[in-house]
Tab-separated table of C-alpha atoms in Angstrom:
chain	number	residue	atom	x	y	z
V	1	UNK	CA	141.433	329.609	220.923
V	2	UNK	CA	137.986	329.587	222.521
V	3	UNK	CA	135.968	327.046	223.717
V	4	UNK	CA	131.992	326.824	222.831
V	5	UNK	CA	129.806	325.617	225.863
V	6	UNK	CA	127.096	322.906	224.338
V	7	UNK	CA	124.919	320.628	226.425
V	8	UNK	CA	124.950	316.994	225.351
V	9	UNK	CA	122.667	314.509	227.138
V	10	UNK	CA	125.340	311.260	226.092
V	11	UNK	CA	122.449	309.363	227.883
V	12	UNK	CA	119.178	310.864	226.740
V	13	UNK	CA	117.052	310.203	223.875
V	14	UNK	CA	117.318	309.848	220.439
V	15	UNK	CA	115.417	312.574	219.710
V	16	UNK	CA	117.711	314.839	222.096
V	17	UNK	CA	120.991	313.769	221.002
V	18	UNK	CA	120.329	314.292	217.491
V	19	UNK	CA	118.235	317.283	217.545
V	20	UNK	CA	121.666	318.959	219.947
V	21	UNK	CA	122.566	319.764	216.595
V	22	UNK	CA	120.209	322.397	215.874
V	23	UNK	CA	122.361	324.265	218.634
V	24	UNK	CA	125.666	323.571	217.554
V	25	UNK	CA	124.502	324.749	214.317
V	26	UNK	CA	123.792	328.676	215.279
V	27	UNK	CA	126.768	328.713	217.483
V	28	UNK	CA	128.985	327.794	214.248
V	29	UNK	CA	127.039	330.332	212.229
V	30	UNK	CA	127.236	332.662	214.482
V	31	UNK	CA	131.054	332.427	214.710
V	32	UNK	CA	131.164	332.284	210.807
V	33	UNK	CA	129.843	335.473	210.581
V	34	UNK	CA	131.650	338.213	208.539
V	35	UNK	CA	134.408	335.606	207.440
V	36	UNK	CA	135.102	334.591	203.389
V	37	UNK	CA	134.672	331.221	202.344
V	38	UNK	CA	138.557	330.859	201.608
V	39	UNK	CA	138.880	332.146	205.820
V	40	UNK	CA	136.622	329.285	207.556
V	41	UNK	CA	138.061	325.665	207.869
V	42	UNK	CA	135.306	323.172	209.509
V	43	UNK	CA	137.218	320.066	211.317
V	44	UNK	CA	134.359	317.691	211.900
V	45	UNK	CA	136.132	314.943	214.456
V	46	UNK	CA	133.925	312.778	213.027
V	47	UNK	CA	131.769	313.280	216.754
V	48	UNK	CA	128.084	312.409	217.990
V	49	UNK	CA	127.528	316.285	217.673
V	50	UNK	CA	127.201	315.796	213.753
V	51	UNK	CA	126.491	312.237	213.981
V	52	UNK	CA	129.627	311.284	212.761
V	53	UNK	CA	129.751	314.336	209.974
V	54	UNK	CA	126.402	313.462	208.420
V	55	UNK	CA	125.099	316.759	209.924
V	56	UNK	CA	126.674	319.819	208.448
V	57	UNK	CA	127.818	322.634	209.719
V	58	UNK	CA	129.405	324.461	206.778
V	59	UNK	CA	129.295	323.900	203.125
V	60	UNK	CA	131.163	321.256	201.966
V	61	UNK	CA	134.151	323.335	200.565
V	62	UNK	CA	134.744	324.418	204.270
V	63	UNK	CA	134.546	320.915	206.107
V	64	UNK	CA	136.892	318.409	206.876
V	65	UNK	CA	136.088	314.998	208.412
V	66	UNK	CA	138.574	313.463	210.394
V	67	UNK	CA	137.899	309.709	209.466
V	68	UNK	CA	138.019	308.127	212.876
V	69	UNK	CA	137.546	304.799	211.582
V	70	UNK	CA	139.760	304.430	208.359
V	71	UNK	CA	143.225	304.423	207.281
V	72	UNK	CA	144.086	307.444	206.065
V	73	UNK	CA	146.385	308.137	202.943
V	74	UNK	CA	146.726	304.072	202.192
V	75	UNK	CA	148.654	303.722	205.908
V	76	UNK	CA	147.317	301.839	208.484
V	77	UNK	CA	147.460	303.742	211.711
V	78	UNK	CA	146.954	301.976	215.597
V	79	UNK	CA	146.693	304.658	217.754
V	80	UNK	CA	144.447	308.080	217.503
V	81	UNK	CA	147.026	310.257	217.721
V	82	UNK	CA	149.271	308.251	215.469
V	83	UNK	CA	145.781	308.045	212.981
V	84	UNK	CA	145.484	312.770	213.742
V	85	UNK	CA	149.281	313.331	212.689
V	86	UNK	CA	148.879	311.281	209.447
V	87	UNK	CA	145.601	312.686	208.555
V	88	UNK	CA	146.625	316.349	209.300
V	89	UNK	CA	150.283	315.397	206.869
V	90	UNK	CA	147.604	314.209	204.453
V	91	UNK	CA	145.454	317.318	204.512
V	92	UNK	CA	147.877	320.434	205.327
V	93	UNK	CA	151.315	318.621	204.341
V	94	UNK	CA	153.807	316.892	205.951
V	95	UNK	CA	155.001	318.508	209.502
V	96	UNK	CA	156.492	317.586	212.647
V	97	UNK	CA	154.909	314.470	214.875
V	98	UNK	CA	152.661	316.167	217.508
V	99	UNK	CA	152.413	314.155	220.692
V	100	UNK	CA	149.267	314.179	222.998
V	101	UNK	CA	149.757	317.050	225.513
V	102	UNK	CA	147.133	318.386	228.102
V	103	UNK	CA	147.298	322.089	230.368
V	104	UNK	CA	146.100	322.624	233.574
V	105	UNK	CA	144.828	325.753	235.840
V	106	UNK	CA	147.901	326.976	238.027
V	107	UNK	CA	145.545	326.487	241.012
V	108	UNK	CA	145.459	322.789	240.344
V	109	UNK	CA	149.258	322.363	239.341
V	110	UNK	CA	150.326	324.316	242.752
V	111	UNK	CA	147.882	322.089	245.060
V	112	UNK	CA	148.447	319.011	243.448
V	113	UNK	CA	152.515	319.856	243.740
V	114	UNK	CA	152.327	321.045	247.431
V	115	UNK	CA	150.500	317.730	248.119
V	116	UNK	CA	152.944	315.115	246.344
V	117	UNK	CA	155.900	316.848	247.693
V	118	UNK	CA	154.432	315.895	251.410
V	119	UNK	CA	154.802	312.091	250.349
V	120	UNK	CA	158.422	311.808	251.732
V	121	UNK	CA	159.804	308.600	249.904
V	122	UNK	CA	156.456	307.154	249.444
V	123	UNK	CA	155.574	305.324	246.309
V	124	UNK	CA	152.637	307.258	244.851
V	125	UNK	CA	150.304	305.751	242.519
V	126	UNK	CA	146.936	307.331	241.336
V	127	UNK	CA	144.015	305.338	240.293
V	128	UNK	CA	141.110	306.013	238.726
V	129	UNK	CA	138.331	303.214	238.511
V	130	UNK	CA	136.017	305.531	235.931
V	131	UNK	CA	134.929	303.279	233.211
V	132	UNK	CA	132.442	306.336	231.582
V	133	UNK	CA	129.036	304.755	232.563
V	134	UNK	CA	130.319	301.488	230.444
V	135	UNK	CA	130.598	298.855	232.707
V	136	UNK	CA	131.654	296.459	230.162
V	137	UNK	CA	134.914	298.051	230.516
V	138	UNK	CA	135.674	297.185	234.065
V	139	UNK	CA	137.461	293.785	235.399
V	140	UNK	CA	134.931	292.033	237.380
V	141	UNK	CA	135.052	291.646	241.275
V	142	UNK	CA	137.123	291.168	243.333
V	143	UNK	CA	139.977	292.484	241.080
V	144	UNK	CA	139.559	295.643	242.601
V	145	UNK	CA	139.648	294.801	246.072
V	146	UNK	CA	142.514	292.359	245.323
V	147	UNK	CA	144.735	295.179	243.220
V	148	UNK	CA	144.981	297.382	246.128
V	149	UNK	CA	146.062	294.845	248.507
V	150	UNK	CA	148.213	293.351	246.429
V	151	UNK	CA	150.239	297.256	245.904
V	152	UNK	CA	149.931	297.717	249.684
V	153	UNK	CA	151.852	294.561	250.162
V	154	UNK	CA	154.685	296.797	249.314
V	155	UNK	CA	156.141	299.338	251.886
V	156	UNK	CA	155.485	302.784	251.704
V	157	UNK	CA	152.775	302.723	248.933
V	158	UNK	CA	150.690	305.411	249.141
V	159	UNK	CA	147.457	304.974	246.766
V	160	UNK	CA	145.313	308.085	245.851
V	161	UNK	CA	141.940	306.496	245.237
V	162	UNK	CA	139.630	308.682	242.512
V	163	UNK	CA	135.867	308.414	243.641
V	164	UNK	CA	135.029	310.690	240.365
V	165	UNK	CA	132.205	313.252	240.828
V	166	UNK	CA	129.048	310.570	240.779
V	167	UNK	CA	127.502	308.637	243.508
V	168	UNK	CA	128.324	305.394	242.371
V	169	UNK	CA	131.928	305.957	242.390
V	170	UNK	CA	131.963	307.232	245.571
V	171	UNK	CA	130.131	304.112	246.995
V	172	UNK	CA	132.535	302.150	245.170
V	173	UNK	CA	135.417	303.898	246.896
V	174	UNK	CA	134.302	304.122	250.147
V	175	UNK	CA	133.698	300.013	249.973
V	176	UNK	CA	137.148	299.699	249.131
V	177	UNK	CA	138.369	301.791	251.821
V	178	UNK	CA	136.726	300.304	254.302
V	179	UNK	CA	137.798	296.438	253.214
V	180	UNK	CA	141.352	298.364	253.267
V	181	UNK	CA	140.523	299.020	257.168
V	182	UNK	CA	139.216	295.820	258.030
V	183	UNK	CA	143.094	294.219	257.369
V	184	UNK	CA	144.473	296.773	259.228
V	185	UNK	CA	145.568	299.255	256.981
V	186	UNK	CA	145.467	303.673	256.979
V	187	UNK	CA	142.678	304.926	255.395
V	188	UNK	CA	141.589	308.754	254.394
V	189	UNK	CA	139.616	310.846	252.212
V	190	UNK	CA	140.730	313.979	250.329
V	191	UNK	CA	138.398	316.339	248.863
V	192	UNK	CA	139.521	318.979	245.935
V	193	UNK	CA	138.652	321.907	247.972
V	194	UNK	CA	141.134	320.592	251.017
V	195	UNK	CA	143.952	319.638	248.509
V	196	UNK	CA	146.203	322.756	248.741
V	197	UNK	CA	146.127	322.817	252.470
V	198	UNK	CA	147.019	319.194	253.337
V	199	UNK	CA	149.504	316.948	253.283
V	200	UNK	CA	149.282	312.885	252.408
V	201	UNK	CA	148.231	311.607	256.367
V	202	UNK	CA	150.589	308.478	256.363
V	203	UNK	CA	153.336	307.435	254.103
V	204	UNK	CA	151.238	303.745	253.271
V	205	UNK	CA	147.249	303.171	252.940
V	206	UNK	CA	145.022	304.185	250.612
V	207	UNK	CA	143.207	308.038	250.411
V	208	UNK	CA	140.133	308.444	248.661
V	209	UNK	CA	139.766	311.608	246.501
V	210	UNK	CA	136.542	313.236	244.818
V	211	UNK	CA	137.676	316.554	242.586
V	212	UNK	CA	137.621	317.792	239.490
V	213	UNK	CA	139.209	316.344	236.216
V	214	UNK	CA	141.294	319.224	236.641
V	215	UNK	CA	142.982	318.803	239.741
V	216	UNK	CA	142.996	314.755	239.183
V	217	UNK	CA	145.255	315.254	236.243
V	218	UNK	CA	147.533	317.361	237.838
V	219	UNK	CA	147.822	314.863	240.567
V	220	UNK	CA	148.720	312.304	237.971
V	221	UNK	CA	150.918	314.519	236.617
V	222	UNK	CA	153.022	314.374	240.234
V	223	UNK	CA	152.267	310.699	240.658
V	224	UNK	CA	155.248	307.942	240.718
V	225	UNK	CA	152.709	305.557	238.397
V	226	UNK	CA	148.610	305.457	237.495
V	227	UNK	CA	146.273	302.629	237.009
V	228	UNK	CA	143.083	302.738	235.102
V	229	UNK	CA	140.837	301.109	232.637
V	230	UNK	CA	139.714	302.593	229.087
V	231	UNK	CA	138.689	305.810	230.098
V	232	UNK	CA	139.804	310.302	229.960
V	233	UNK	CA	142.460	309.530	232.936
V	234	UNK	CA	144.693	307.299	230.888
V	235	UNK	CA	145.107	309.444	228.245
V	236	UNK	CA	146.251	312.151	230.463
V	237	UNK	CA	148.500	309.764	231.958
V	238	UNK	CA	150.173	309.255	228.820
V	239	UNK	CA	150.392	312.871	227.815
V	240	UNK	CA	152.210	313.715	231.383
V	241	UNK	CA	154.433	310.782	230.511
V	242	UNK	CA	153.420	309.207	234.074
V	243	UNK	CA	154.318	305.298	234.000
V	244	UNK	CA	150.946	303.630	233.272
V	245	UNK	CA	149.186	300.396	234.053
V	246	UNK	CA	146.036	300.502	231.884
V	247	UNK	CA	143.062	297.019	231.999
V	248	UNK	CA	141.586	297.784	228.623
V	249	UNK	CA	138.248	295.571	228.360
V	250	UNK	CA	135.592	296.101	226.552
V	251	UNK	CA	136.620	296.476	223.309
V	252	UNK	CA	134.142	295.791	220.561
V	253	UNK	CA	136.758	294.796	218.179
V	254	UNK	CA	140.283	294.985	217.990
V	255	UNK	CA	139.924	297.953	215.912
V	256	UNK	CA	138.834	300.066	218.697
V	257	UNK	CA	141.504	298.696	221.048
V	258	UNK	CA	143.922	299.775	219.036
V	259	UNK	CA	142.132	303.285	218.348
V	260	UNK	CA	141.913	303.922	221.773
V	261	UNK	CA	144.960	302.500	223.352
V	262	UNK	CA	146.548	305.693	225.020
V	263	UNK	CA	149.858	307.315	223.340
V	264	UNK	CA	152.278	309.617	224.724
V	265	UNK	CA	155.630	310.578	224.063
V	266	UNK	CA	158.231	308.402	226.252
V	267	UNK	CA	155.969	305.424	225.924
V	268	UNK	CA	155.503	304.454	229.219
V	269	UNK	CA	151.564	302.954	228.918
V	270	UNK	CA	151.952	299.296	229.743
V	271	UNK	CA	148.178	298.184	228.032
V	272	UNK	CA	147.141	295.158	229.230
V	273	UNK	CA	144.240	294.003	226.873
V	274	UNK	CA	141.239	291.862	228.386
V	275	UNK	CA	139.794	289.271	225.671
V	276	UNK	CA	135.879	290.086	224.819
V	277	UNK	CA	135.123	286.501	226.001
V	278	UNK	CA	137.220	286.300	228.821
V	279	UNK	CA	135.907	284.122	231.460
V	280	UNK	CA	136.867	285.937	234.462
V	281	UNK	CA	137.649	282.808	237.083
V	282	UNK	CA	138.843	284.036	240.979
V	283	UNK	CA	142.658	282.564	240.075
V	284	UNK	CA	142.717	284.790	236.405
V	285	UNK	CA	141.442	287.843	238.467
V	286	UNK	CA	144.303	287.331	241.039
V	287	UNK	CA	147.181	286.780	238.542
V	288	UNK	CA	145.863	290.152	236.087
V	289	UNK	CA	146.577	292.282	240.022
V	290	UNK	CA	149.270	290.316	240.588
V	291	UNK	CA	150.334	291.268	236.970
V	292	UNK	CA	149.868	294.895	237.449
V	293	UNK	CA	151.569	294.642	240.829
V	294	UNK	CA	154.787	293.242	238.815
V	295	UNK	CA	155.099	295.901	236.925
V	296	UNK	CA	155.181	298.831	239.195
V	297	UNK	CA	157.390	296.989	241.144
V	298	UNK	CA	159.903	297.333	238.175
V	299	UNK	CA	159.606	300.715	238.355
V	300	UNK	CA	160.422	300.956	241.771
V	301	UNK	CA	163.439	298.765	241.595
């Protein structure tokens, strides 16, 4: 297994985001050379780097479009892993289920371990408030601010508070710690590099982290429950089997809710799916933390 590096400007121009094939193009040639037509196998995930498979990158007796969009084989699939098994019975023959699993760098499992074991009997929940630059998928304000209060009104919750790696999110977090402050609570801030060499400061408050996707999964991985919206986090969440809370809004359709809805093997993703046209009033914002609240206070009981 190797990995290809390819640039992709998911915000740039047209022009750039199609024309990123030309790239992808000679590094598939150039791993096709000296191989028989009956030894190369294209999987095309149906991605933006083809534009969705109209761009070739093989001849057609080599390629294979995953059809992220469709029913596959007459049976109508929900999830994307669920839709990946049945497509791959459909194309290879039937097999075993595979479930969503991700791997991490021993650097990051080993930190992220040595921190959560320093909890003591601490509640730990990770969040991540990433929506991927599409803002249509976050809850509006002050759900935010009134989730994490509402969690600290529990004892010995500790919150690990993802900034992510861009400004925004660290302005974002750093507002939220310091509301947490103003009512009198502990507040910190954790950076990746400091991770294997500290210990969580207090056993309630809230600590703000900025690191790699790396060493934020492996933190999940450790956590006693994760909160996020419809974004990469979740679905490591639900491949570690950590007990999720995920605020999926957004959604264009309910197709794509259901695509995306995160899957993992001991099903423990509660999905708690915004309407479209949700009119997002002070009281429904308060009852959706409240809601979330609720349920990782079943897990703790």
């Amino acid at each position: 297994l190797r990995h290809l590096p390819l640039a992709y400007d998911r915000h740039g121009s047209m022009a750039n985001r199609i024309t990123v094939w030309t790239d992808l193009h000679r590094l598939a040639a150039r791993e096709q050379e000296g191989l028989a037509a009956r030894e190369l196998l294209v999987v095309d995930t149906d991605s933006r780097l083809t534009q969705l498979g109209l761009l070739p990158l093989a001849g057609p007796g080599a390629t294979r479009l995953f059809p992220s969009r469709e029913d596959v084989a007459g049976r109508t699939a929900t999830t994307l892993p669920e839709l990946a098994n049945l497509w791959c019975d459909h194309m290879f023959g039937p097999d075993q289920h595979v479930w969503p699993m991700v791997a991490f760098a021993p650097q990051h499992l080993m930190a992220a371990r040595r921190y959560a074991a320093g909890r003591d009997n601490a509640f730990l929940l990770v969040i991540s408030l990433g929506v991927g630059n599409n803002e249509a998928k976050r809850i509006p304000e002050p759900f935010e601010e009134e989730l994490i209060l509402t969690l600290l009104e529990d004892r010995n919750t500790l919150i690990l508070l993802d900034s992510g790696t861009q400004d925004a999110g660290r302005r974002r977090v750093e507002a939220l710690l310091a509301t947490c402050r103003s009512r009198g609570l502990a507040t910190a801030f954790l950076h990746e590099e400091d991770l294997a060499t500290r210990q969580p400061p207090f056993p309630h408050g809230v600590v703000g982290f900025r690191g790699s996707i790396g060493a934020l999964g492996a933190l999940i991985g450790e956590a006693d429950g994760f909160f996020g919206y419809d974004s990469c986090p979740q679905h490591i969440a639900a491949a570690l089997d950590t007990p999720s809370v995920i605020a999926f809004a957004g959604a264009p359709n309910p197709r794509f809710e259901a695509r995306w809805r995160s899957q993992g093997r001991a099903g423990r993703t509660f999905t708690i799916a915004a309407p479209p046209d949700a009119m997002w009033t002070d009281d429904l914002i308060q009852a959706l933390a409240m809601q979330v609240a609720q349920h990782f206070r079943w897990l703790r009981a």
